[in-house]
Tab-separated table of C-alpha atoms in Angstrom:
chain	number	residue	atom	x	y	z
A	11	UNK	CA	23.740	-79.325	-27.066
A	12	UNK	CA	24.907	-82.831	-27.550
A	13	UNK	CA	24.603	-84.718	-30.957
A	14	UNK	CA	21.278	-86.931	-30.239
A	15	UNK	CA	19.680	-83.513	-29.311
A	16	UNK	CA	20.810	-81.762	-32.492
A	17	UNK	CA	19.318	-84.935	-34.643
A	18	UNK	CA	16.199	-84.232	-32.748
A	19	UNK	CA	16.229	-80.664	-33.640
A	20	UNK	CA	16.953	-81.648	-37.443
A	21	UNK	CA	13.635	-83.501	-37.165
A	22	UNK	CA	11.896	-80.466	-36.115
A	23	UNK	CA	13.443	-78.464	-38.919
A	24	UNK	CA	12.259	-81.095	-41.489
A	25	UNK	CA	8.436	-80.208	-40.437
A	26	UNK	CA	8.148	-77.396	-42.579
A	27	UNK	CA	9.781	-78.956	-45.533
A	28	UNK	CA	7.278	-81.856	-45.101
A	29	UNK	CA	4.459	-79.325	-44.897
A	30	UNK	CA	5.827	-77.581	-47.973
A	31	UNK	CA	5.848	-80.669	-49.982
A	32	UNK	CA	2.255	-81.743	-48.942
A	33	UNK	CA	0.584	-78.481	-49.207
A	34	UNK	CA	2.278	-76.753	-52.389
A	35	UNK	CA	0.214	-78.529	-55.254
A	36	UNK	CA	2.626	-77.107	-57.964
A	37	UNK	CA	5.522	-79.164	-56.973
A	38	UNK	CA	6.134	-82.346	-59.270
A	39	UNK	CA	5.955	-85.701	-57.611
A	40	UNK	CA	5.402	-83.682	-54.130
A	41	UNK	CA	4.180	-86.807	-52.343
A	42	UNK	CA	7.058	-88.925	-53.525
A	43	UNK	CA	9.321	-85.730	-51.642
A	44	UNK	CA	7.135	-85.573	-48.796
A	45	UNK	CA	7.584	-89.552	-48.376
A	46	UNK	CA	11.215	-89.194	-48.592
A	47	UNK	CA	11.374	-86.191	-45.932
A	48	UNK	CA	9.121	-87.943	-43.715
A	49	UNK	CA	11.092	-91.242	-43.707
A	50	UNK	CA	14.213	-89.313	-43.110
A	51	UNK	CA	12.520	-87.471	-40.343
A	52	UNK	CA	10.988	-90.551	-38.788
A	53	UNK	CA	14.572	-92.230	-38.850
A	54	UNK	CA	15.884	-89.698	-36.939
A	55	UNK	CA	13.783	-90.585	-34.230
A	56	UNK	CA	15.473	-94.005	-34.267
A	57	UNK	CA	19.095	-92.650	-34.650
A	58	UNK	CA	19.004	-89.918	-31.929
A	59	UNK	CA	17.721	-92.434	-29.040
A	60	UNK	CA	20.210	-94.930	-30.305
A	61	UNK	CA	23.112	-92.575	-30.326
A	62	UNK	CA	22.003	-91.233	-26.837
A	63	UNK	CA	21.913	-94.572	-25.210
A	64	UNK	CA	24.999	-96.037	-26.810
A	65	UNK	CA	27.002	-93.099	-26.103
A	66	UNK	CA	25.454	-92.240	-22.610
A	67	UNK	CA	24.180	-88.904	-23.763
A	68	UNK	CA	20.731	-89.177	-22.460
A	69	UNK	CA	19.612	-85.823	-20.907
A	70	UNK	CA	16.543	-84.527	-19.365
A	71	UNK	CA	16.318	-81.959	-22.351
A	72	UNK	CA	16.491	-84.964	-24.887
A	73	UNK	CA	13.710	-86.807	-22.991
A	74	UNK	CA	11.370	-83.790	-23.181
A	75	UNK	CA	12.302	-82.638	-26.662
A	76	UNK	CA	12.376	-86.088	-28.340
A	77	UNK	CA	8.836	-86.660	-27.952
A	78	UNK	CA	8.184	-83.175	-28.952
A	79	UNK	CA	9.663	-83.529	-32.038
A	80	UNK	CA	7.713	-86.460	-32.649
A	81	UNK	CA	4.326	-84.805	-31.942
A	82	UNK	CA	5.581	-82.041	-34.195
A	83	UNK	CA	6.283	-84.122	-37.171
A	84	UNK	CA	3.110	-86.441	-36.747
A	85	UNK	CA	0.715	-84.161	-35.993
A	86	UNK	CA	1.898	-81.592	-39.007
A	87	UNK	CA	1.290	-84.387	-41.301
A	88	UNK	CA	-2.284	-85.291	-40.043
A	89	UNK	CA	-3.275	-81.866	-40.001
A	90	UNK	CA	-2.084	-81.442	-43.818
A	91	UNK	CA	-3.755	-84.641	-44.446
A	92	UNK	CA	-7.187	-82.955	-43.200
A	93	UNK	CA	-6.613	-80.127	-45.247
A	94	UNK	CA	-5.970	-82.211	-48.224
A	95	UNK	CA	-9.172	-84.272	-47.391
A	96	UNK	CA	-7.066	-87.300	-47.253
A	97	UNK	CA	-8.114	-88.229	-43.923
A	98	UNK	CA	-11.165	-87.360	-41.587
A	99	UNK	CA	-10.727	-84.868	-38.976
A	100	UNK	CA	-12.210	-86.801	-36.218
A	101	UNK	CA	-9.262	-89.404	-35.805
A	102	UNK	CA	-6.969	-86.274	-36.114
A	103	UNK	CA	-8.544	-84.529	-33.295
A	104	UNK	CA	-8.603	-87.377	-30.961
A	105	UNK	CA	-4.893	-87.812	-31.731
A	106	UNK	CA	-4.379	-84.069	-31.052
A	107	UNK	CA	-6.113	-84.010	-27.964
A	108	UNK	CA	-3.999	-87.414	-26.565
A	109	UNK	CA	-0.902	-85.138	-27.610
A	110	UNK	CA	-1.931	-82.198	-25.804
A	111	UNK	CA	-2.826	-84.241	-22.766
A	112	UNK	CA	0.255	-86.042	-22.436
A	113	UNK	CA	2.556	-83.113	-23.222
A	114	UNK	CA	0.860	-81.064	-20.566
A	115	UNK	CA	1.159	-83.930	-18.209
A	116	UNK	CA	4.938	-83.779	-19.129
A	117	UNK	CA	4.949	-79.864	-18.293
A	118	UNK	CA	3.567	-80.078	-15.175
A	119	UNK	CA	5.884	-82.981	-13.940
A	120	UNK	CA	8.825	-81.140	-15.277
A	121	UNK	CA	7.779	-78.014	-13.228
A	122	UNK	CA	8.099	-79.963	-10.121
A	123	UNK	CA	11.620	-81.568	-11.301
A	124	UNK	CA	10.174	-84.795	-12.846
A	125	UNK	CA	10.891	-85.942	-16.185
A	126	UNK	CA	7.947	-88.336	-17.870
A	127	UNK	CA	10.404	-90.215	-20.437
A	128	UNK	CA	8.538	-92.034	-23.292
A	129	UNK	CA	7.535	-95.617	-22.441
A	130	UNK	CA	6.888	-98.768	-24.711
A	131	UNK	CA	3.257	-97.707	-25.141
A	132	UNK	CA	4.113	-94.370	-26.390
A	133	UNK	CA	6.772	-95.630	-28.680
A	134	UNK	CA	3.979	-98.240	-30.261
A	135	UNK	CA	2.010	-95.276	-30.513
A	136	UNK	CA	4.474	-93.165	-32.291
A	137	UNK	CA	5.350	-96.353	-34.618
A	138	UNK	CA	1.795	-96.697	-35.357
A	139	UNK	CA	1.338	-93.075	-36.517
A	140	UNK	CA	4.397	-93.286	-38.364
A	141	UNK	CA	3.140	-96.461	-40.114
A	142	UNK	CA	-0.275	-94.563	-40.966
A	143	UNK	CA	1.407	-91.739	-42.520
A	144	UNK	CA	3.908	-93.751	-44.524
A	145	UNK	CA	0.864	-95.708	-45.864
A	146	UNK	CA	-1.106	-92.616	-46.983
A	147	UNK	CA	2.123	-90.790	-48.486
A	148	UNK	CA	2.841	-94.157	-50.351
A	149	UNK	CA	-1.104	-94.505	-51.565
A	150	UNK	CA	-0.694	-90.904	-52.899
A	151	UNK	CA	2.477	-91.728	-54.735
A	152	UNK	CA	0.674	-94.540	-56.268
A	153	UNK	CA	-2.321	-92.559	-56.941
A	154	UNK	CA	-0.179	-89.719	-58.648
A	155	UNK	CA	1.558	-92.468	-60.790
A	156	UNK	CA	-1.905	-93.572	-62.016
A	157	UNK	CA	-1.605	-96.828	-60.583
A	158	UNK	CA	-4.143	-99.002	-62.678
A	159	UNK	CA	-5.812	-101.154	-60.160
A	160	UNK	CA	-7.374	-98.502	-57.975
A	161	UNK	CA	-10.796	-97.325	-59.119
A	162	UNK	CA	-10.244	-93.674	-57.843
A	163	UNK	CA	-8.903	-93.499	-54.552
A	164	UNK	CA	-11.730	-95.593	-52.771
A	165	UNK	CA	-9.172	-98.479	-52.181
A	166	UNK	CA	-6.686	-96.350	-51.021
A	167	UNK	CA	-9.120	-94.448	-48.772
A	168	UNK	CA	-10.181	-98.054	-47.145
A	169	UNK	CA	-6.616	-98.815	-46.403
A	170	UNK	CA	-5.536	-95.265	-45.190
A	171	UNK	CA	-8.418	-95.184	-42.691
A	172	UNK	CA	-7.670	-98.632	-41.274
A	173	UNK	CA	-4.063	-97.479	-40.749
A	174	UNK	CA	-5.438	-94.321	-39.103
A	175	UNK	CA	-7.864	-95.860	-36.751
A	176	UNK	CA	-5.255	-98.193	-35.745
A	177	UNK	CA	-2.935	-95.520	-34.869
A	178	UNK	CA	-5.875	-93.867	-33.016
A	179	UNK	CA	-6.350	-96.964	-30.975
A	180	UNK	CA	-2.571	-97.022	-29.901
A	181	UNK	CA	-2.768	-93.509	-29.094
A	182	UNK	CA	-5.647	-93.492	-26.901
A	183	UNK	CA	-4.255	-96.678	-25.023
A	184	UNK	CA	-0.970	-95.202	-24.388
A	185	UNK	CA	-2.621	-91.803	-23.448
A	186	UNK	CA	-4.600	-93.702	-20.788
A	187	UNK	CA	-1.421	-95.669	-19.605
A	188	UNK	CA	0.344	-92.380	-19.292
A	189	UNK	CA	-2.309	-90.896	-17.348
A	190	UNK	CA	-2.296	-94.021	-15.066
A	191	UNK	CA	1.141	-94.385	-14.449
A	192	UNK	CA	1.634	-90.854	-13.673
A	193	UNK	CA	-1.475	-90.003	-11.748
A	194	UNK	CA	0.559	-88.590	-8.823
A	195	UNK	CA	1.804	-85.699	-10.818
A	196	UNK	CA	-2.168	-84.807	-11.427
A	197	UNK	CA	-3.016	-85.364	-7.685
A	198	UNK	CA	-0.218	-82.963	-6.727
């Protein structure tokens, strides 16, 4: 296993750590630690791709594992947010459905010897999701710190929902583009 793939595996291993900080309410400053873990994990997404391209270590395994690691990280955060009642289930279900659809498409393509790598729309989707999760974690850090300008979490809820629905828009758009560009996989 090459270095970029090891970095991708590290991202996967950080998922349970993120979930621990999000879901165990007894941990002091848990949202701060969750934010820190999430930023490190999200940063590995950029790092593994950069190293793979620079050192010519791009593999079919990496092309498959990298987007799967992204999905694991993002979906675990969103599902924890639903459990914590920070995000409505509706946008998370839409995102989850798209992720299952595209991953299924990738698996079907892989069974016929093709690899569907992430394109610019998939990358924009991932960035929008990472931004939404980061905003939610920052708002929770501010709420835990007792930020005086927020009246309850109403302001944070509005901001969080805005970024989540922007992520949903990018997610749906990229899903349609993946299906359109790879419709031959479905036909066969």
